[in-house]
């Protein structure tokens, strides 16, 4: 496990300075963990709808000083211990319009990718925090797997009674047929955090060192694994194509109508074109990312899995954009290598006798 000494240079000091400026022991700090296929995130992120942008470099850290009609704000990019993985950070809450603009700029980049956490990575953040006290859910958002509709719930504090734990609520929500996307958590009334399935977190109050070690570290580790999974997978002559699989929580793709919904979801992804090769009994279509020309064959041969076979051009960020978009919309439990194919023996091919 990483320690506070592994944090980006100056991040703890910057947080302490922000608290001093606000005159409070705590101040809001919002983070989103991203990876790049090349260069620095701010080399390709294009701020839109702002009056001015000034780029300031301080050692390994880079800051954008932005101004729009609401005033000034700052977004920083901090390198992590993992090559190509960065923390984007600001003193804005994640629900603020200006921070949502930052998220939109990231989504529009062709070389920067967000990370949709696997189920275990997401739920494990609460497990880590439970080492420091009771973890209670203040607010939760989820998406119903059946129709994609939003589910939002909040829980009031009651005397001598804890709110639901993250484990109980995740299990209850999944039994209801939905996938948890965000959790706002209180840890023994001393730490208040907001964690998001799209690798991000906000510290409202509490020990920044604990937040960094137990939350940010998990986001960075998961993002580094995702970058490693999706990098270098472009098809090469005379080599077996290695697919990336999106594992679903249920058998959701049984019928032509259900696989047709997958097609509709894919077509809704901006700057992605789709060409269908086969619809029944299995689904096979090609998806092309118009931003950088990356292409993939998308196949469904099992009702609980989507396989993406990279083409001869398949950047990590384009593959991430398609796989993670499908995973987010369908509540995937994991995005990973498919399980190994069991070898077939001669006995398996012999017809049964009798």
CSV table of C-alpha atoms in Angstrom, one decimal:
chain,number,residue,atom,x,y,z
A,1,UNK,CA,0.0,0.0,0.0
A,2,UNK,CA,1.2,3.4,-0.9
A,3,UNK,CA,2.0,5.9,1.9
A,4,UNK,CA,1.6,9.7,2.2
A,5,UNK,CA,5.2,10.0,1.0
A,6,UNK,CA,4.0,8.7,-2.4
A,7,UNK,CA,1.6,11.6,-2.9
A,8,UNK,CA,2.2,14.1,-5.7
A,9,UNK,CA,4.8,16.7,-4.6
A,10,UNK,CA,3.2,19.5,-2.6
A,11,UNK,CA,-0.4,18.2,-2.7
A,12,UNK,CA,-0.7,18.0,1.1
A,13,UNK,CA,0.9,21.4,1.5
A,14,UNK,CA,-1.4,22.9,-1.1
A,15,UNK,CA,-4.4,21.4,0.8
A,16,UNK,CA,-3.1,22.9,4.0
A,17,UNK,CA,-2.7,26.3,2.3
A,18,UNK,CA,-6.2,26.2,1.0
A,19,UNK,CA,-7.5,25.5,4.5
A,20,UNK,CA,-5.5,28.4,5.8
A,21,UNK,CA,-6.9,30.7,3.2
A,22,UNK,CA,-10.5,29.6,3.9
A,23,UNK,CA,-9.9,30.0,7.7
A,24,UNK,CA,-11.1,26.5,8.3
A,25,UNK,CA,-9.5,23.2,9.3
A,26,UNK,CA,-11.2,21.7,6.2
A,27,UNK,CA,-12.0,22.8,2.7
A,28,UNK,CA,-13.6,21.1,-0.3
A,29,UNK,CA,-11.1,19.2,-2.5
A,30,UNK,CA,-12.4,17.4,-5.6
A,31,UNK,CA,-10.2,14.9,-7.6
A,32,UNK,CA,-10.6,12.9,-10.7
A,33,UNK,CA,-8.0,10.3,-11.7
A,34,UNK,CA,-7.2,10.1,-15.4
A,35,UNK,CA,-4.6,8.5,-17.6
A,36,UNK,CA,-3.0,9.7,-20.8
A,37,UNK,CA,-1.9,7.8,-23.9
A,38,UNK,CA,0.7,10.5,-24.5
A,39,UNK,CA,2.0,13.7,-23.0
A,40,UNK,CA,0.4,15.8,-20.3
A,41,UNK,CA,-3.4,16.0,-19.7
A,42,UNK,CA,-3.4,19.8,-20.2
A,43,UNK,CA,-1.7,19.4,-23.6
A,44,UNK,CA,-4.9,18.1,-25.1
A,45,UNK,CA,-7.7,19.3,-22.8
A,46,UNK,CA,-9.3,22.3,-24.5
A,47,UNK,CA,-11.2,24.6,-22.1
A,48,UNK,CA,-14.3,25.9,-23.8
A,49,UNK,CA,-16.7,28.7,-22.7
A,50,UNK,CA,-14.1,30.5,-20.7
A,51,UNK,CA,-12.8,34.1,-21.0
A,52,UNK,CA,-9.2,33.4,-20.3
A,53,UNK,CA,-6.8,30.5,-19.5
A,54,UNK,CA,-3.4,30.8,-18.0
A,55,UNK,CA,-1.1,27.8,-17.6
A,56,UNK,CA,1.3,27.8,-14.7
A,57,UNK,CA,3.9,25.2,-14.0
A,58,UNK,CA,5.3,24.6,-10.5
A,59,UNK,CA,7.8,21.7,-10.5
A,60,UNK,CA,6.0,18.6,-11.7
A,61,UNK,CA,2.5,20.1,-11.1
A,62,UNK,CA,0.7,22.1,-13.7
A,63,UNK,CA,-2.2,24.5,-13.0
A,64,UNK,CA,-4.8,26.1,-15.2
A,65,UNK,CA,-6.1,29.5,-14.0
A,66,UNK,CA,-9.5,29.9,-15.6
A,67,UNK,CA,-11.9,32.8,-15.7
A,68,UNK,CA,-15.5,32.8,-16.9
A,69,UNK,CA,-18.7,34.9,-16.1
A,70,UNK,CA,-18.8,33.4,-12.6
A,71,UNK,CA,-15.3,34.4,-11.7
A,72,UNK,CA,-11.9,32.6,-11.4
A,73,UNK,CA,-11.1,29.1,-10.5
A,74,UNK,CA,-8.0,26.8,-10.7
A,75,UNK,CA,-7.6,23.2,-11.8
A,76,UNK,CA,-4.4,21.4,-11.1
A,77,UNK,CA,-2.9,18.3,-12.7
A,78,UNK,CA,-0.6,16.2,-10.3
A,79,UNK,CA,1.5,13.3,-11.5
A,80,UNK,CA,1.2,10.1,-9.5
A,81,UNK,CA,3.6,7.3,-8.8
A,82,UNK,CA,2.2,5.6,-11.9
A,83,UNK,CA,3.5,6.8,-15.3
A,84,UNK,CA,0.8,8.5,-17.3
A,85,UNK,CA,-1.7,8.6,-14.4
A,86,UNK,CA,-2.6,12.0,-13.0
A,87,UNK,CA,-4.9,13.5,-10.4
A,88,UNK,CA,-6.9,16.4,-11.7
A,89,UNK,CA,-7.9,18.5,-8.6
A,90,UNK,CA,-9.9,21.7,-7.7
A,91,UNK,CA,-11.4,23.4,-4.7
A,92,UNK,CA,-14.9,23.1,-6.3
A,93,UNK,CA,-17.5,20.4,-5.4
A,94,UNK,CA,-18.1,17.8,-8.1
A,95,UNK,CA,-21.6,19.1,-8.6
A,96,UNK,CA,-20.4,22.7,-9.4
A,97,UNK,CA,-21.0,23.8,-13.0
A,98,UNK,CA,-17.3,24.8,-13.5
A,99,UNK,CA,-16.1,21.3,-12.3
A,100,UNK,CA,-18.7,19.7,-14.6
A,101,UNK,CA,-17.2,21.7,-17.4
A,102,UNK,CA,-13.7,20.3,-16.6
A,103,UNK,CA,-15.2,16.7,-16.8
A,104,UNK,CA,-16.7,17.6,-20.2
A,105,UNK,CA,-13.3,18.8,-21.4
A,106,UNK,CA,-11.7,15.6,-20.3
A,107,UNK,CA,-14.4,13.5,-22.0
A,108,UNK,CA,-13.8,15.4,-25.3
A,109,UNK,CA,-10.0,14.8,-25.3
A,110,UNK,CA,-8.6,12.1,-27.6
A,111,UNK,CA,-5.6,11.3,-25.5
A,112,UNK,CA,-7.0,11.6,-21.9
A,113,UNK,CA,-9.2,9.0,-20.4
A,114,UNK,CA,-11.3,8.7,-17.2
A,115,UNK,CA,-11.5,5.4,-15.5
A,116,UNK,CA,-14.7,3.6,-14.8
A,117,UNK,CA,-13.9,1.5,-11.7
A,118,UNK,CA,-14.5,-2.2,-11.5
A,119,UNK,CA,-17.1,-3.2,-8.8
A,120,UNK,CA,-14.4,-4.5,-6.4
A,121,UNK,CA,-12.3,-1.3,-6.7
A,122,UNK,CA,-15.4,0.9,-5.9
A,123,UNK,CA,-16.7,-1.1,-3.0
A,124,UNK,CA,-13.2,-1.6,-1.5
A,125,UNK,CA,-12.9,2.2,-0.9
A,126,UNK,CA,-15.5,1.9,1.8
A,127,UNK,CA,-13.8,-1.2,3.2
A,128,UNK,CA,-10.5,0.8,3.5
A,129,UNK,CA,-12.3,3.6,5.3
A,130,UNK,CA,-14.0,1.2,7.7
A,131,UNK,CA,-10.6,0.7,9.3
A,132,UNK,CA,-11.1,4.2,10.7
A,133,UNK,CA,-14.6,3.8,12.0
A,134,UNK,CA,-18.2,3.1,11.1
A,135,UNK,CA,-18.9,3.9,7.4
A,136,UNK,CA,-22.4,5.3,6.8
A,137,UNK,CA,-24.0,6.3,3.5
A,138,UNK,CA,-25.4,9.8,3.5
A,139,UNK,CA,-26.5,9.8,-0.1
A,140,UNK,CA,-26.4,7.4,-3.0
A,141,UNK,CA,-27.0,7.5,-6.8
A,142,UNK,CA,-27.4,4.5,-9.0
A,143,UNK,CA,-28.7,3.5,-12.4
A,144,UNK,CA,-31.4,0.8,-13.0
A,145,UNK,CA,-30.0,-1.8,-15.3
A,146,UNK,CA,-33.4,-2.5,-16.9
A,147,UNK,CA,-34.1,0.9,-18.4
A,148,UNK,CA,-31.1,3.1,-17.5
A,149,UNK,CA,-33.2,5.4,-15.2
A,150,UNK,CA,-31.6,7.2,-12.3
A,151,UNK,CA,-32.0,6.2,-8.6
A,152,UNK,CA,-31.2,8.7,-5.9
A,153,UNK,CA,-31.5,8.0,-2.1
A,154,UNK,CA,-30.5,10.0,1.0
A,155,UNK,CA,-30.4,9.0,4.6
A,156,UNK,CA,-30.9,11.2,7.6
A,157,UNK,CA,-28.9,10.8,10.8
A,158,UNK,CA,-31.0,9.4,13.7
A,159,UNK,CA,-30.1,9.3,17.3
A,160,UNK,CA,-28.4,6.2,18.4
A,161,UNK,CA,-28.9,4.6,15.0
A,162,UNK,CA,-26.4,4.3,12.2
A,163,UNK,CA,-27.3,5.0,8.5
A,164,UNK,CA,-26.8,2.0,6.1
A,165,UNK,CA,-23.2,0.8,5.5
A,166,UNK,CA,-21.8,1.0,2.0
A,167,UNK,CA,-21.8,-2.9,1.9
A,168,UNK,CA,-25.5,-3.2,2.9
A,169,UNK,CA,-26.6,-0.4,0.5
A,170,UNK,CA,-24.6,-1.8,-2.5
A,171,UNK,CA,-26.1,-5.2,-1.9
A,172,UNK,CA,-29.6,-3.9,-1.5
A,173,UNK,CA,-29.3,-1.7,-4.6
A,174,UNK,CA,-28.0,-4.6,-6.7
A,175,UNK,CA,-30.9,-6.8,-5.5
A,176,UNK,CA,-33.2,-4.0,-6.7
A,177,UNK,CA,-31.6,-4.3,-10.2
A,178,UNK,CA,-29.5,-1.2,-10.1
A,179,UNK,CA,-25.8,-0.4,-10.2
A,180,UNK,CA,-24.3,2.1,-7.7
A,181,UNK,CA,-22.6,5.1,-9.3
A,182,UNK,CA,-21.8,7.4,-6.4
A,183,UNK,CA,-21.7,7.2,-2.6
A,184,UNK,CA,-21.5,10.1,-0.1
A,185,UNK,CA,-20.0,8.6,3.1
A,186,UNK,CA,-19.5,9.6,6.7
A,187,UNK,CA,-16.8,7.8,8.7
A,188,UNK,CA,-17.5,7.9,12.4
A,189,UNK,CA,-18.7,11.5,12.0
A,190,UNK,CA,-15.1,12.7,11.5
A,191,UNK,CA,-14.6,12.2,7.7
A,192,UNK,CA,-17.1,13.3,5.0
A,193,UNK,CA,-16.2,12.0,1.5
A,194,UNK,CA,-17.9,11.5,-1.8
A,195,UNK,CA,-16.7,8.7,-4.1
A,196,UNK,CA,-17.6,8.2,-7.7
A,197,UNK,CA,-17.5,5.1,-9.9
A,198,UNK,CA,-16.0,7.2,-12.6
A,199,UNK,CA,-12.7,7.3,-10.7
A,200,UNK,CA,-13.2,10.5,-8.6
A,201,UNK,CA,-13.6,11.6,-5.1
A,202,UNK,CA,-14.3,14.7,-3.0
A,203,UNK,CA,-13.1,15.4,0.5
A,204,UNK,CA,-15.6,17.6,2.4
A,205,UNK,CA,-14.0,17.3,5.8
A,206,UNK,CA,-11.6,15.0,7.6
A,207,UNK,CA,-7.9,14.0,7.6
A,208,UNK,CA,-6.4,14.6,4.2
A,209,UNK,CA,-3.7,12.1,4.7
A,210,UNK,CA,-6.2,9.3,5.4
A,211,UNK,CA,-8.2,10.4,2.4
A,212,UNK,CA,-5.1,10.4,0.2
A,213,UNK,CA,-3.9,7.0,1.4
A,214,UNK,CA,-7.2,5.2,1.5
A,215,UNK,CA,-9.2,6.8,-1.4
A,216,UNK,CA,-6.9,8.5,-3.9
A,217,UNK,CA,-4.4,5.6,-3.8
A,218,UNK,CA,-7.1,3.1,-4.7
A,219,UNK,CA,-8.2,5.3,-7.6
A,220,UNK,CA,-4.7,5.6,-8.9
A,221,UNK,CA,-4.0,1.9,-8.6
A,222,UNK,CA,-7.2,1.1,-10.5
A,223,UNK,CA,-6.5,3.6,-13.2
A,224,UNK,CA,-2.9,2.4,-13.7
A,225,UNK,CA,-4.3,-1.2,-14.1
A,226,UNK,CA,-6.9,0.0,-16.6
A,227,UNK,CA,-4.2,1.9,-18.6
A,228,UNK,CA,-2.0,-1.3,-18.6
A,229,UNK,CA,-5.0,-3.4,-19.7
A,230,UNK,CA,-5.9,-1.2,-22.7
A,231,UNK,CA,-2.5,-0.2,-23.9
A,232,UNK,CA,-0.7,-1.9,-26.8
A,233,UNK,CA,-3.7,-4.0,-27.9
A,234,UNK,CA,-3.8,-2.9,-31.6
A,235,UNK,CA,-4.1,-5.9,-34.0
A,236,UNK,CA,-0.8,-7.0,-35.6
A,237,UNK,CA,-0.3,-9.3,-38.6
A,238,UNK,CA,0.0,-13.0,-37.8
A,239,UNK,CA,-0.8,-12.5,-34.1
A,240,UNK,CA,-3.9,-13.6,-32.2
A,241,UNK,CA,-6.2,-10.7,-31.4
A,242,UNK,CA,-6.6,-10.1,-27.7
A,243,UNK,CA,-10.1,-8.9,-26.8
A,244,UNK,CA,-11.1,-6.8,-23.9
A,245,UNK,CA,-14.3,-8.0,-22.1
A,246,UNK,CA,-17.0,-6.0,-20.4
A,247,UNK,CA,-18.5,-8.3,-17.7
A,248,UNK,CA,-22.1,-7.6,-16.9
A,249,UNK,CA,-23.8,-8.3,-13.5
A,250,UNK,CA,-26.7,-10.2,-15.1
A,251,UNK,CA,-27.5,-12.1,-18.3
A,252,UNK,CA,-28.8,-8.9,-20.0
A,253,UNK,CA,-28.2,-9.7,-23.7
A,254,UNK,CA,-30.4,-12.8,-24.4
A,255,UNK,CA,-32.7,-11.6,-27.2
A,256,UNK,CA,-32.3,-9.5,-30.4
A,257,UNK,CA,-34.2,-6.7,-28.7
A,258,UNK,CA,-31.7,-6.7,-25.8
A,259,UNK,CA,-28.7,-6.8,-28.1
A,260,UNK,CA,-30.4,-4.1,-30.2
A,261,UNK,CA,-30.4,-1.9,-27.1
A,262,UNK,CA,-26.7,-2.3,-26.9
A,263,UNK,CA,-26.4,-1.1,-30.4
A,264,UNK,CA,-28.5,2.0,-29.6
A,265,UNK,CA,-26.3,2.7,-26.6
A,266,UNK,CA,-23.2,2.5,-28.7
A,267,UNK,CA,-24.6,4.7,-31.3
A,268,UNK,CA,-25.3,7.4,-28.7
A,269,UNK,CA,-21.6,7.7,-27.9
A,270,UNK,CA,-20.4,11.0,-29.6
A,271,UNK,CA,-18.0,10.6,-32.6
A,272,UNK,CA,-18.4,6.8,-32.8
A,273,UNK,CA,-19.8,5.2,-36.0
A,274,UNK,CA,-21.3,1.7,-36.1
A,275,UNK,CA,-21.6,-0.9,-38.8
A,276,UNK,CA,-23.6,-4.1,-38.1
A,277,UNK,CA,-22.4,-7.4,-39.5
A,278,UNK,CA,-24.6,-9.9,-37.7
A,279,UNK,CA,-27.6,-9.6,-35.4
A,280,UNK,CA,-28.9,-13.1,-34.6
A,281,UNK,CA,-28.2,-15.5,-32.9
A,282,UNK,CA,-25.1,-13.5,-32.0
A,283,UNK,CA,-24.3,-9.8,-32.3
A,284,UNK,CA,-21.3,-8.5,-34.2
A,285,UNK,CA,-20.7,-4.9,-35.2
A,286,UNK,CA,-17.8,-2.6,-35.9
A,287,UNK,CA,-17.3,0.6,-33.9
A,288,UNK,CA,-15.0,3.3,-35.2
A,289,UNK,CA,-13.8,6.2,-33.1
A,290,UNK,CA,-13.9,9.2,-35.5
A,291,UNK,CA,-11.5,11.2,-33.2
A,292,UNK,CA,-8.4,9.2,-34.0
A,293,UNK,CA,-9.5,6.4,-36.4
A,294,UNK,CA,-9.4,3.6,-33.8
A,295,UNK,CA,-11.7,0.7,-34.7
A,296,UNK,CA,-13.0,-2.4,-32.8
A,297,UNK,CA,-15.1,-5.4,-33.5
A,298,UNK,CA,-17.8,-5.7,-30.8
A,299,UNK,CA,-19.2,-9.2,-30.3
A,300,UNK,CA,-21.8,-10.7,-28.0
A,301,UNK,CA,-21.8,-14.5,-27.9
A,302,UNK,CA,-22.8,-14.7,-24.2
A,303,UNK,CA,-25.6,-12.9,-22.4
A,304,UNK,CA,-23.4,-11.6,-19.7
A,305,UNK,CA,-20.3,-10.4,-21.6
A,306,UNK,CA,-19.3,-8.0,-24.4
A,307,UNK,CA,-16.1,-8.6,-26.2
A,308,UNK,CA,-14.2,-5.8,-27.9
A,309,UNK,CA,-11.6,-7.0,-30.5
A,310,UNK,CA,-9.2,-4.1,-31.4
A,311,UNK,CA,-8.4,-3.3,-35.0
A,312,UNK,CA,-5.1,-2.4,-36.5
A,313,UNK,CA,-5.5,1.1,-35.0
A,314,UNK,CA,-6.7,1.0,-31.4
A,315,UNK,CA,-5.5,3.6,-29.0
A,316,UNK,CA,-5.8,3.0,-25.3
A,317,UNK,CA,-8.0,6.1,-24.8
A,318,UNK,CA,-10.4,5.2,-27.7
A,319,UNK,CA,-10.7,1.6,-26.4
A,320,UNK,CA,-11.3,3.0,-22.9
A,321,UNK,CA,-14.0,5.4,-24.2
A,322,UNK,CA,-16.0,2.6,-25.9
A,323,UNK,CA,-15.5,-0.1,-23.3
A,324,UNK,CA,-16.1,2.2,-20.3
A,325,UNK,CA,-19.1,3.9,-21.8
A,326,UNK,CA,-20.8,0.5,-22.3
A,327,UNK,CA,-19.7,-0.6,-18.9
A,328,UNK,CA,-21.1,2.5,-17.2
A,329,UNK,CA,-24.4,2.4,-19.0
A,330,UNK,CA,-24.9,-1.3,-18.3
A,331,UNK,CA,-23.5,-1.4,-14.8
A,332,UNK,CA,-20.5,-3.6,-15.6
A,333,UNK,CA,-18.8,-5.4,-12.7
A,334,UNK,CA,-15.5,-5.5,-14.4
A,335,UNK,CA,-13.6,-4.6,-17.6
A,336,UNK,CA,-10.8,-7.1,-18.0
A,337,UNK,CA,-9.2,-9.8,-20.1
A,338,UNK,CA,-11.6,-12.6,-21.0
A,339,UNK,CA,-11.2,-15.9,-19.1
A,340,UNK,CA,-8.8,-18.3,-20.9
A,341,UNK,CA,-10.3,-20.7,-23.4
A,342,UNK,CA,-10.2,-24.3,-22.2
A,343,UNK,CA,-8.3,-26.5,-24.7
A,344,UNK,CA,-10.5,-29.0,-26.6
A,345,UNK,CA,-9.4,-32.7,-26.6
A,346,UNK,CA,-10.2,-35.4,-29.0
A,347,UNK,CA,-12.5,-36.9,-26.4
A,348,UNK,CA,-14.6,-33.7,-26.4
A,349,UNK,CA,-15.1,-34.1,-30.2
A,350,UNK,CA,-16.2,-37.7,-30.1
A,351,UNK,CA,-19.9,-38.2,-30.5
A,352,UNK,CA,-21.7,-39.8,-27.5
A,353,UNK,CA,-22.3,-43.5,-27.8
A,354,UNK,CA,-25.8,-44.9,-27.4
